[in-house]
């Protein structure tokens, strides 16, 4: 069973950050319930993790599994793009 | 211990680039961002890395290197060849990389609004981790390619410069240009990171590459204007050569030193001055190298050390010629009184020759230096480059109060001047001309001291001969005029008397 691992990098509690979290939550609830994990990383709190994954922009969503790894930059408001990349 | 230098209100930080602190009147503006603009290959990355490396080595300042283009391993490898071990700095927590280079395997897609939050957070983290005082960002143009939203980038870069200022970090930001003498930067960065701008150039001029650094502006503070040549030396990095900027503050002396030829000392009223620069000019074969050899001999007899730079002959030839004239260079060398460095002029660029000469002079500490010949160096460079070289060299020699002899080859066999002379005759203190004098089917040789600053000297053109004991200067040429112009004319004795009447000699 291929589990989805979503890592969302955000900057504190800004409006864009909250929008991204909300959008991701909605997507998971609709399409990936039960077979996914969501991790939210605040780069202000844990910049070393951002360094390790070479994250530049925030928000950035890293879909770490299944392979291949996918990167989505932004608050995930572009529904079409998100759907295409996540195949939903 | 970072040195504090305040020039006209803005505090400076040593740049770590040899020669640049002079051009900039003290170094880079502290706690500010300076843009370093250059075309591809103009040494921007070296400049930025050197700023950090020398900051660590000389001032104990830790630094952060943000790379947008080259992956950090590439940078480590390239910089290592210049002599700095970045991995060691990293292990000592003196150097931190923020690797923002694009990962070709990473497939990124834009899906909404974003900011460069993580990027700035990573930089702040690296600065705090190492307690860095310096940061290099290389290069901004590459960031534009990864994130094409110009307005956003502009805002975020401005935000970054303010964060850096707040953290008390001095920044170098490199930026790409497309032409050497066109727009300042490719994307117009100087419009918003505009306070301090440096331009590095690698221009092609008469088939030769010329690297220069120019401080376009430092807001609110002084600096030298215009382009200055620089070179990159493995083990030392970028070395800028500030030339005519040095002041004419040299002391002068009345002490005389032997030229090596007794008659010449008499002609010069006692010998050369201790700190004079003597130019010996003549056609090929007239005896310039001989005069240089006598100069070295004179030094040795006076218990001085002589350094010879030969660009015309090999070491063996030089030493063999000297023996033929009765001077044993090998013996002088063994006694530490002589050092001869003979190389092809084509071996390196003129800036590198200057640096090499300075380096050997500092090591060997001679009392006299001879360059045979300047014309050989002139052939490998542009007119501008050669002039700068001569100014840089003579300035250095004057500072150290050395006696120097330069030889120059005239382009014609009879009479005429050399191009070298045109450039440096005003800089030299003494000029000795060696000329062929054709008399009744034979080639004789003539010597005259054209000028000798600060001293009286014999004005006549004297005949000289060369044998196994070196140079012998004899009596002046009589009944002959036009030696220097090359149009020799023999005058009958009564003609000569008539001329003497027109120009009565004062005794």
Coordinates of C-alpha atoms in Angstrom, one line a residue:
Chain A
X1 CA 0.0 0.0 0.0
X2 CA 1.6 3.2 -1.0
X3 CA 1.2 5.8 1.7
X4 CA 1.2 9.5 0.9
X5 CA 3.6 11.6 2.9
X6 CA 2.8 15.3 2.7
X7 CA 5.4 17.8 4.1
X8 CA 4.2 21.3 4.1
X9 CA 6.8 24.1 4.8
X10 CA 5.3 27.4 6.0
X11 CA 6.5 30.6 7.5
X12 CA 4.8 31.2 10.9
X13 CA 1.2 32.0 11.1
X14 CA 0.9 34.4 8.1
X15 CA -2.3 34.5 6.0
X16 CA -0.6 32.5 3.1
X17 CA 0.5 29.9 5.6
X18 CA -3.0 29.4 7.1
X19 CA -4.5 29.3 3.6
X20 CA -2.0 26.6 2.5
X21 CA -2.6 24.5 5.6
X22 CA -6.4 24.8 5.1
X23 CA -6.2 23.9 1.5
X24 CA -4.0 20.9 2.1
X25 CA -6.2 19.7 4.9
X26 CA -9.2 19.8 2.6
X27 CA -7.4 17.9 -0.2
X28 CA -6.4 15.2 2.2
X29 CA -9.8 14.8 3.7
X30 CA -11.4 14.5 0.2
X31 CA -8.8 12.3 -1.6
X32 CA -6.3 10.8 0.7
X33 CA -8.2 9.9 3.9
X34 CA -6.7 7.0 5.6
X35 CA -3.6 6.5 3.5
X36 CA -1.6 9.6 4.2
X37 CA 0.4 11.5 6.7
X38 CA 0.7 15.3 6.9
X39 CA 3.6 17.1 8.5
X40 CA 3.6 20.9 8.9
X41 CA 7.1 22.4 9.3
X42 CA 7.5 26.1 10.3
X43 CA 10.8 27.2 8.8
X44 CA 11.1 30.0 11.4
X45 CA 11.1 27.3 14.1
X46 CA 13.1 24.7 12.3
X47 CA 15.2 26.3 9.6
X48 CA 17.6 23.4 9.6
X49 CA 14.9 21.2 8.2
X50 CA 14.4 23.7 5.4
X51 CA 18.1 23.7 4.8
X52 CA 18.2 19.9 4.6
X53 CA 15.4 19.8 2.0
X54 CA 16.7 22.9 0.2
X55 CA 13.4 24.7 0.5
X56 CA 13.4 28.2 -0.9
X57 CA 9.8 29.5 -1.1
X58 CA 7.0 29.2 1.4
X59 CA 4.6 27.6 1.4
X60 CA 6.2 24.6 -0.3
X61 CA 4.5 21.2 -0.3
X62 CA 6.8 18.2 -0.7
X63 CA 5.0 15.0 -1.6
X64 CA 7.7 12.7 -0.4
X65 CA 6.0 9.4 -1.2
X66 CA 5.1 7.7 -3.3
X67 CA 8.0 8.2 -5.7
X68 CA 8.8 10.4 -7.6
X69 CA 9.0 13.2 -5.1
X70 CA 6.8 16.2 -6.2
X71 CA 7.2 19.9 -5.2
X72 CA 4.4 22.4 -5.2
X73 CA 5.1 26.0 -4.4
X74 CA 2.4 28.3 -3.2
X75 CA -0.8 28.3 -1.0
X76 CA -2.3 25.6 -3.2
X77 CA -5.1 27.9 -4.4
X78 CA -4.5 26.9 -8.1
X79 CA -6.9 24.0 -8.0
X80 CA -6.3 22.8 -11.5
X81 CA -2.5 22.6 -11.1
X82 CA -2.8 20.8 -7.7
X83 CA -5.2 18.3 -9.2
X84 CA -2.9 17.6 -12.2
X85 CA 0.2 17.1 -10.0
X86 CA -1.6 14.9 -7.4
X87 CA -3.5 13.0 -10.1
X88 CA -6.9 13.7 -8.5
Chain B
X1 CA 40.0 40.9 15.6
X2 CA 38.3 43.0 12.9
X3 CA 40.1 46.2 12.3
X4 CA 37.9 49.3 12.4
X5 CA 38.5 51.8 9.7
X6 CA 36.3 54.9 9.3
X7 CA 36.7 56.9 6.2
X8 CA 34.4 59.9 5.8
X9 CA 31.7 58.6 8.1
X10 CA 31.1 55.1 6.9
X11 CA 32.9 52.4 8.7
X12 CA 34.8 49.9 6.6
X13 CA 35.7 46.2 6.8
X14 CA 38.9 44.8 5.2
X15 CA 37.9 43.2 1.9
X16 CA 40.6 40.5 2.0
X17 CA 41.4 41.4 -1.7
X18 CA 45.0 42.5 -1.8
X19 CA 45.2 46.0 -3.2
X20 CA 41.5 46.6 -3.1
X21 CA 41.5 48.3 0.3
X22 CA 43.8 50.9 -1.1
X23 CA 41.5 51.5 -4.1
X24 CA 38.5 51.7 -1.8
X25 CA 40.1 53.9 0.8
X26 CA 39.7 51.2 3.5
X27 CA 37.7 48.3 2.4
X28 CA 34.0 47.5 1.9
X29 CA 31.3 49.6 3.7
X30 CA 30.6 47.7 6.9
X31 CA 27.2 46.3 7.6
X32 CA 26.0 47.2 4.1
X33 CA 25.4 45.3 0.9
X34 CA 27.8 45.8 -2.0
X35 CA 26.9 44.6 -5.5
X36 CA 29.7 43.0 -7.5
X37 CA 28.7 42.9 -11.2
X38 CA 30.5 41.1 -13.9
X39 CA 30.2 39.1 -17.1
X40 CA 30.5 35.4 -17.0
X41 CA 34.1 34.5 -16.2
X42 CA 35.0 37.8 -14.6
X43 CA 35.9 36.2 -11.2
X44 CA 32.8 37.3 -9.2
X45 CA 32.6 34.0 -7.4
X46 CA 36.4 34.1 -6.5
X47 CA 35.9 37.7 -5.3
X48 CA 33.0 36.6 -3.1
X49 CA 34.7 33.5 -1.7
X50 CA 38.0 35.4 -1.1
X51 CA 36.0 38.0 0.9
X52 CA 34.8 35.2 3.2
X53 CA 38.0 33.1 3.3
X54 CA 40.3 36.1 4.1
X55 CA 37.7 37.3 6.5
X56 CA 38.2 34.1 8.5
X57 CA 42.0 33.9 8.1
X58 CA 42.9 37.6 8.7
X59 CA 40.0 38.9 10.9
X60 CA 38.5 35.9 12.5
X61 CA 35.1 36.8 10.9
X62 CA 32.9 33.8 10.2
X63 CA 31.0 33.9 6.9
X64 CA 28.0 32.4 5.1
X65 CA 28.1 31.6 1.4
X66 CA 24.8 31.5 -0.4
X67 CA 25.1 29.8 -3.8
X68 CA 22.3 30.0 -6.4
X69 CA 24.2 28.5 -9.4
X70 CA 27.1 26.3 -8.5
X71 CA 26.5 23.4 -6.1
X72 CA 28.6 23.8 -2.9
X73 CA 31.0 20.9 -3.8
X74 CA 32.0 22.6 -7.0
X75 CA 32.7 25.8 -5.2
X76 CA 34.8 24.0 -2.6
X77 CA 36.8 22.3 -5.4
X78 CA 37.4 25.6 -7.4
X79 CA 38.4 27.6 -4.3
X80 CA 40.7 24.8 -3.1
X81 CA 42.9 25.4 -6.1
X82 CA 43.4 29.0 -4.8
X83 CA 44.7 27.6 -1.5
X84 CA 41.7 27.8 0.9
X85 CA 40.3 24.8 2.6
X86 CA 36.6 25.5 2.9
X87 CA 35.8 22.1 4.3
X88 CA 38.1 22.8 7.2
X89 CA 36.4 26.2 7.8
X90 CA 33.1 24.4 7.8
X91 CA 34.2 21.9 10.4
X92 CA 35.4 24.8 12.5
X93 CA 31.9 26.4 12.2
X94 CA 33.5 29.4 10.5
X95 CA 31.9 28.9 7.1
X96 CA 28.4 27.8 6.4
X97 CA 26.9 27.2 3.0
X98 CA 23.3 27.9 2.0
X99 CA 23.0 25.7 -1.1
X100 CA 20.2 27.2 -3.2
X101 CA 21.5 25.8 -6.4
X102 CA 18.8 24.3 -8.6
X103 CA 18.4 20.5 -8.4
X104 CA 17.7 19.3 -11.9
X105 CA 15.9 16.2 -10.5
X106 CA 13.5 18.4 -8.5
X107 CA 10.4 19.1 -10.4
X108 CA 8.8 22.2 -9.0
X109 CA 5.4 23.6 -10.0
X110 CA 3.9 26.9 -8.9
X111 CA 0.4 26.4 -7.4
X112 CA -0.5 29.6 -5.7
X113 CA 0.9 32.7 -3.9
X114 CA 4.2 32.4 -2.2
X115 CA 7.1 34.2 -0.6
X116 CA 10.8 33.5 -0.2
X117 CA 10.3 32.8 3.5
X118 CA 12.3 29.6 3.8
X119 CA 15.2 31.1 1.9
X120 CA 15.5 34.1 4.2
X121 CA 15.0 31.8 7.3
X122 CA 17.8 29.5 6.1
X123 CA 20.2 32.5 5.7
X124 CA 19.3 33.9 9.1
X125 CA 19.9 30.4 10.6
X126 CA 23.3 30.1 9.0
X127 CA 24.4 33.5 10.2
X128 CA 23.3 32.8 13.7
X129 CA 24.8 29.4 13.8
X130 CA 28.3 30.6 12.8
X131 CA 27.9 34.2 14.3
X132 CA 28.9 35.3 10.9
X133 CA 30.0 38.9 10.2
X134 CA 30.2 38.4 6.4
X135 CA 28.0 36.9 3.7
X136 CA 28.4 36.3 0.0
X137 CA 25.4 35.8 -2.2
X138 CA 26.4 34.3 -5.6
X139 CA 24.6 35.1 -7.9
X140 CA 21.3 36.9 -7.9
X141 CA 20.6 36.4 -11.6
X142 CA 20.4 32.6 -11.1
X143 CA 17.7 33.2 -8.5
X144 CA 15.7 35.1 -11.1
X145 CA 15.7 32.0 -13.3
X146 CA 14.3 29.8 -10.6
X147 CA 11.6 32.2 -9.5
X148 CA 10.5 34.4 -12.4
X149 CA 8.1 36.7 -10.4
X150 CA 10.3 39.9 -10.7
X151 CA 8.2 42.1 -8.4
X152 CA 8.2 39.5 -5.7
X153 CA 11.9 38.9 -5.9
X154 CA 12.6 42.6 -5.7
X155 CA 10.5 42.9 -2.5
X156 CA 12.1 39.9 -1.0
X157 CA 15.7 40.9 -1.8
X158 CA 15.1 44.3 -0.3
X159 CA 13.7 42.5 2.8
X160 CA 16.8 40.3 2.8
X161 CA 19.2 43.3 2.7
X162 CA 17.3 44.8 5.7
X163 CA 17.6 41.6 7.6
X164 CA 21.3 41.5 6.9
X165 CA 21.8 45.0 8.1
X166 CA 19.9 44.3 11.3
X167 CA 22.1 41.3 11.9
X168 CA 25.3 43.4 11.5
X169 CA 26.5 41.5 8.5
X170 CA 28.5 42.9 5.6
X171 CA 27.3 41.5 2.3
X172 CA 28.6 40.9 -1.2
X173 CA 26.0 40.2 -3.7
X174 CA 27.2 39.1 -7.2
X175 CA 25.1 39.9 -10.2
X176 CA 25.5 39.0 -13.9
X177 CA 26.2 41.4 -16.8
X178 CA 25.9 40.7 -20.5
X179 CA 28.6 43.1 -21.8
X180 CA 31.7 44.7 -20.4
X181 CA 30.8 48.3 -21.1
X182 CA 27.0 48.2 -21.4
X183 CA 24.3 48.1 -18.8
X184 CA 25.4 47.7 -15.2
X185 CA 23.5 44.5 -14.6
X186 CA 21.4 42.1 -16.5
X187 CA 18.1 42.5 -14.6
X188 CA 18.6 46.0 -13.3
X189 CA 19.4 44.9 -9.7
X190 CA 21.5 48.0 -9.1
X191 CA 18.2 50.0 -9.1
X192 CA 17.2 48.5 -5.7
X193 CA 20.5 47.2 -4.2
X194 CA 22.0 50.5 -5.3
X195 CA 24.2 51.9 -2.5
X196 CA 27.5 50.3 -3.4
X197 CA 28.5 48.9 -6.8
X198 CA 31.7 47.3 -7.9
X199 CA 32.3 46.2 -11.5
X200 CA 34.7 43.3 -12.5
X201 CA 35.7 43.2 -16.2
X202 CA 37.4 40.7 -18.4
X203 CA 37.7 42.7 -21.6
X204 CA 39.4 41.6 -24.8
X205 CA 41.8 44.3 -26.0
X206 CA 44.1 43.8 -28.9
X207 CA 43.8 40.0 -28.6
X208 CA 44.7 40.1 -24.9
X209 CA 42.5 39.6 -21.8
X210 CA 42.6 42.4 -19.3
X211 CA 41.0 41.9 -15.9
X212 CA 40.0 45.1 -14.1
X213 CA 38.0 46.1 -11.0
X214 CA 36.2 49.4 -10.8
X215 CA 34.3 50.9 -7.9
X216 CA 31.4 52.5 -9.6
X217 CA 30.0 54.0 -6.4
X218 CA 30.1 53.7 -2.6
X219 CA 27.3 55.8 -1.3
X220 CA 28.3 58.5 1.1
X221 CA 32.0 57.8 1.1
X222 CA 35.2 58.2 -0.9
X223 CA 37.0 55.8 -3.1
X224 CA 39.4 55.9 -6.1
X225 CA 37.7 56.2 -9.5
X226 CA 38.3 54.3 -12.7
X227 CA 39.4 50.8 -13.6
X228 CA 42.4 49.0 -11.9
X229 CA 44.0 45.9 -13.3
X230 CA 44.0 42.7 -11.3
X231 CA 45.2 39.1 -11.6
X232 CA 44.4 35.8 -9.9
X233 CA 47.4 33.9 -8.5
X234 CA 47.0 30.4 -7.1
X235 CA 47.7 30.4 -3.4
X236 CA 46.9 34.1 -3.1
X237 CA 43.7 34.7 -4.9
X238 CA 42.8 38.1 -6.5
X239 CA 45.5 40.7 -6.4
X240 CA 44.5 44.2 -7.5
X241 CA 47.2 46.5 -8.6
X242 CA 46.7 50.1 -7.6
X243 CA 49.2 52.0 -9.7
X244 CA 49.5 55.7 -10.3
X245 CA 47.4 56.3 -7.3
X246 CA 50.4 56.3 -5.1
X247 CA 51.7 59.7 -4.0
X248 CA 55.0 61.2 -5.1
X249 CA 56.3 61.2 -1.6
X250 CA 59.6 59.5 -2.2
X251 CA 62.7 60.7 -0.4
X252 CA 65.8 61.3 -2.4
X253 CA 69.4 60.8 -1.6
X254 CA 72.7 62.2 -2.6
X255 CA 74.7 59.0 -2.1
X256 CA 76.5 57.7 -5.2
X257 CA 77.0 54.1 -6.2
X258 CA 79.5 52.7 -8.7
X259 CA 78.1 51.9 -12.2
X260 CA 80.7 49.2 -12.7
X261 CA 82.5 51.1 -15.4
X262 CA 85.0 53.6 -13.9
X263 CA 84.9 56.0 -16.8
X264 CA 81.1 56.1 -16.6
X265 CA 81.3 57.1 -12.9
X266 CA 83.5 60.0 -14.0
X267 CA 81.1 61.0 -16.7
X268 CA 78.3 61.0 -14.2
X269 CA 80.2 63.1 -11.7
X270 CA 80.7 60.3 -9.2
X271 CA 78.4 57.5 -10.2
X272 CA 74.7 56.8 -10.1
X273 CA 72.5 58.1 -7.3
X274 CA 71.6 55.4 -4.7
X275 CA 67.9 55.5 -5.6
X276 CA 67.9 56.3 -9.3
X277 CA 66.3 54.6 -12.2
X278 CA 68.6 54.4 -15.2
X279 CA 67.3 53.7 -18.7
X280 CA 69.9 52.3 -21.2
X281 CA 68.7 52.6 -24.7
X282 CA 70.3 51.3 -27.9
X283 CA 70.0 49.1 -30.9
X284 CA 70.5 45.4 -30.7
X285 CA 74.2 44.5 -30.1
X286 CA 75.2 48.0 -28.9
X287 CA 76.1 46.8 -25.4
X288 CA 73.0 47.1 -23.2
X289 CA 73.4 43.7 -21.6
X290 CA 77.0 44.4 -21.1
X291 CA 76.2 47.6 -19.2
X292 CA 73.7 45.6 -17.1
X293 CA 76.5 43.1 -16.4
X294 CA 78.8 45.9 -15.3
X295 CA 76.0 47.3 -13.2
X296 CA 75.9 43.9 -11.4
X297 CA 79.6 43.8 -11.1
X298 CA 79.6 47.4 -9.6
X299 CA 77.1 46.2 -7.1
X300 CA 79.2 43.2 -6.1
X301 CA 82.4 45.3 -5.7
X302 CA 80.4 47.7 -3.5
X303 CA 79.1 44.8 -1.4
X304 CA 75.6 45.1 -2.7
X305 CA 73.1 42.5 -3.9
X306 CA 71.9 42.6 -7.5
X307 CA 68.8 41.1 -8.9
X308 CA 68.6 40.6 -12.7
X309 CA 65.5 39.9 -14.6
X310 CA 66.4 38.6 -18.0
X311 CA 63.7 38.4 -20.7
X312 CA 66.0 38.3 -23.7
X313 CA 68.5 35.6 -23.0
X314 CA 68.6 32.3 -21.1
X315 CA 70.5 32.1 -17.8
X316 CA 73.3 30.1 -19.4
X317 CA 73.7 32.7 -22.2
X318 CA 73.7 35.5 -19.6
X319 CA 76.4 33.8 -17.5
X320 CA 78.5 32.9 -20.5
X321 CA 78.4 36.5 -21.8
X322 CA 79.4 37.8 -18.4
X323 CA 82.5 35.5 -18.3
X324 CA 83.5 36.7 -21.8
X325 CA 83.5 40.2 -20.3
X326 CA 85.5 39.2 -17.2
X327 CA 82.6 39.0 -14.8
X328 CA 82.0 35.8 -12.9
X329 CA 78.2 35.6 -12.2
X330 CA 78.4 32.1 -10.7
X331 CA 80.8 33.2 -8.1
X332 CA 78.7 36.2 -7.3
X333 CA 75.6 33.9 -7.0
X334 CA 77.3 31.6 -4.6
X335 CA 78.3 34.5 -2.4
X336 CA 74.6 35.5 -2.4
X337 CA 75.4 38.8 -4.2
X338 CA 73.5 38.0 -7.4
X339 CA 70.2 36.4 -8.4
X340 CA 69.3 36.0 -12.0
X341 CA 65.8 35.2 -13.1
X342 CA 65.4 34.5 -16.8
X343 CA 62.0 33.8 -18.4
X344 CA 60.2 34.1 -21.6
X345 CA 58.1 37.3 -21.6
X346 CA 55.2 35.3 -23.1
X347 CA 55.1 33.0 -20.1
X348 CA 52.6 35.2 -18.3
X349 CA 50.6 38.4 -18.5
X350 CA 52.2 41.7 -17.6
X351 CA 50.3 42.0 -14.3
X352 CA 51.6 38.6 -13.3
X353 CA 55.2 39.6 -14.2
X354 CA 54.8 42.7 -12.0
X355 CA 53.6 40.6 -9.1
X356 CA 56.4 38.0 -9.7
X357 CA 59.0 40.8 -9.7
X358 CA 57.6 42.3 -6.5
X359 CA 57.5 38.9 -4.8
X360 CA 61.2 38.1 -5.7
X361 CA 62.4 41.5 -4.7
X362 CA 60.7 41.1 -1.3
X363 CA 62.3 37.7 -0.9
X364 CA 65.8 38.4 -2.1
X365 CA 66.0 42.0 -0.8
X366 CA 68.5 43.3 -3.4
X367 CA 70.1 46.7 -3.4
X368 CA 70.1 46.9 -7.2
X369 CA 67.7 45.5 -9.8
X370 CA 68.2 45.3 -13.5
X371 CA 65.6 44.4 -16.2
X372 CA 66.9 43.3 -19.6
X373 CA 64.9 44.3 -21.4
X374 CA 61.7 46.3 -20.9
X375 CA 61.2 46.2 -24.6
X376 CA 60.7 42.4 -24.5
X377 CA 57.9 43.0 -22.0
X378 CA 56.4 45.8 -24.1
X379 CA 56.0 43.4 -27.0
X380 CA 53.6 41.2 -25.1
X381 CA 51.2 43.8 -24.0
X382 CA 49.0 46.7 -25.1
X383 CA 50.2 50.3 -24.9
X384 CA 47.9 51.0 -21.9
X385 CA 48.9 47.8 -20.1
X386 CA 52.6 48.5 -20.6
X387 CA 52.4 52.0 -19.3
X388 CA 50.6 50.9 -16.2
X389 CA 53.2 48.2 -15.7
X390 CA 56.0 50.7 -15.9
X391 CA 54.3 53.1 -13.5
X392 CA 53.6 50.2 -11.1
X393 CA 57.1 48.9 -11.2
X394 CA 58.9 52.2 -10.9
X395 CA 56.6 53.2 -8.0
X396 CA 57.5 50.0 -6.2
X397 CA 61.2 50.5 -6.8
X398 CA 61.1 54.0 -5.6
X399 CA 59.3 53.0 -2.4
X400 CA 62.1 50.6 -1.6
X401 CA 64.8 53.0 -2.6
X402 CA 66.5 50.6 -5.0
X403 CA 68.9 51.5 -7.8
X404 CA 67.4 50.2 -11.0
X405 CA 68.6 49.7 -14.6
X406 CA 66.2 49.1 -17.4
X407 CA 67.3 48.4 -21.0
X408 CA 65.3 49.3 -24.1
X409 CA 65.9 48.4 -27.7
X410 CA 65.6 51.0 -30.4
X411 CA 63.8 49.9 -33.5
X412 CA 66.4 51.2 -36.0
X413 CA 70.0 50.4 -36.0
X414 CA 71.2 54.0 -36.5
X415 CA 69.7 56.7 -34.4
X416 CA 66.0 56.9 -33.5
X417 CA 64.3 56.3 -30.2
X418 CA 62.6 53.2 -28.8
X419 CA 58.9 53.2 -28.1
X420 CA 59.7 52.2 -24.5
X421 CA 61.5 55.4 -24.1
X422 CA 58.5 57.4 -25.1
X423 CA 56.6 56.0 -22.2
X424 CA 59.1 56.0 -19.5
X425 CA 61.7 58.7 -20.2
X426 CA 59.9 61.1 -17.9
X427 CA 59.8 58.6 -15.1
X428 CA 63.5 57.7 -15.2
X429 CA 66.2 59.7 -13.5
X430 CA 69.0 58.9 -15.9
X431 CA 69.1 58.0 -19.6
X432 CA 72.2 56.5 -21.3
X433 CA 72.1 56.1 -25.0
X434 CA 74.3 53.6 -26.8
X435 CA 74.6 54.1 -30.6
X436 CA 76.4 52.7 -33.6
X437 CA 78.6 55.2 -35.3
X438 CA 79.6 54.2 -38.8
X439 CA 83.0 55.6 -39.8
X440 CA 84.8 54.9 -43.0
X441 CA 83.4 51.4 -43.4
X442 CA 83.6 50.4 -39.8
X443 CA 81.0 50.2 -37.0
X444 CA 82.1 52.1 -33.9
X445 CA 80.1 52.4 -30.7
X446 CA 79.1 55.6 -29.0
X447 CA 77.8 56.3 -25.5
X448 CA 76.3 59.4 -24.1
X449 CA 74.5 60.3 -20.9
X450 CA 71.4 62.2 -22.1
X451 CA 70.1 63.2 -18.7
X452 CA 70.9 62.7 -15.1
X453 CA 68.4 64.3 -12.7
X454 CA 70.0 66.3 -10.0
X455 CA 73.6 66.0 -11.2
X456 CA 75.9 67.5 -13.7
X457 CA 77.2 65.1 -16.3
X458 CA 79.4 65.0 -19.3
X459 CA 77.5 65.9 -22.4
X460 CA 79.8 64.4 -25.0
X461 CA 79.2 61.4 -27.1
X462 CA 82.2 59.2 -26.3
X463 CA 83.5 56.2 -28.2
X464 CA 83.6 52.9 -26.3
X465 CA 85.0 49.5 -26.9
X466 CA 84.3 46.1 -25.6
X467 CA 86.8 43.4 -24.8
X468 CA 87.4 40.5 -22.4
X469 CA 87.6 43.0 -19.5
X470 CA 84.3 44.6 -20.3
X471 CA 83.5 48.1 -21.4
X472 CA 86.1 50.8 -21.9
X473 CA 84.9 54.4 -22.6
X474 CA 87.3 56.6 -24.4
X475 CA 87.4 60.0 -25.9
X476 CA 84.5 61.9 -27.5
X477 CA 83.9 61.6 -31.2
X478 CA 85.6 64.5 -33.0
X479 CA 84.7 65.8 -36.4
X480 CA 81.4 63.9 -36.5
X481 CA 77.9 65.2 -36.1
X482 CA 74.4 63.6 -36.4
X483 CA 75.2 60.5 -34.4
X484 CA 71.8 60.5 -32.6
X485 CA 69.8 61.3 -35.6
X486 CA 71.5 58.6 -37.6
X487 CA 72.6 61.0 -40.3
X488 CA 76.3 60.9 -39.7
X489 CA 78.4 63.7 -41.2
X490 CA 82.1 64.1 -41.0
X491 CA 83.2 67.7 -40.6
X492 CA 86.5 69.1 -41.9
X493 CA 88.6 70.7 -39.2
X494 CA 88.1 74.3 -40.3
X495 CA 84.3 73.7 -40.4
X496 CA 84.5 72.5 -36.9
X497 CA 86.3 75.7 -35.8
X498 CA 83.6 77.7 -37.5
X499 CA 80.9 75.9 -35.5
X500 CA 82.8 76.3 -32.3
X501 CA 82.8 80.1 -32.9
X502 CA 79.0 80.1 -33.2
X503 CA 78.6 78.1 -30.0
X504 CA 81.4 79.3 -27.8
X505 CA 82.1 76.8 -25.0
X506 CA 81.8 77.9 -21.5
X507 CA 84.4 76.4 -19.2

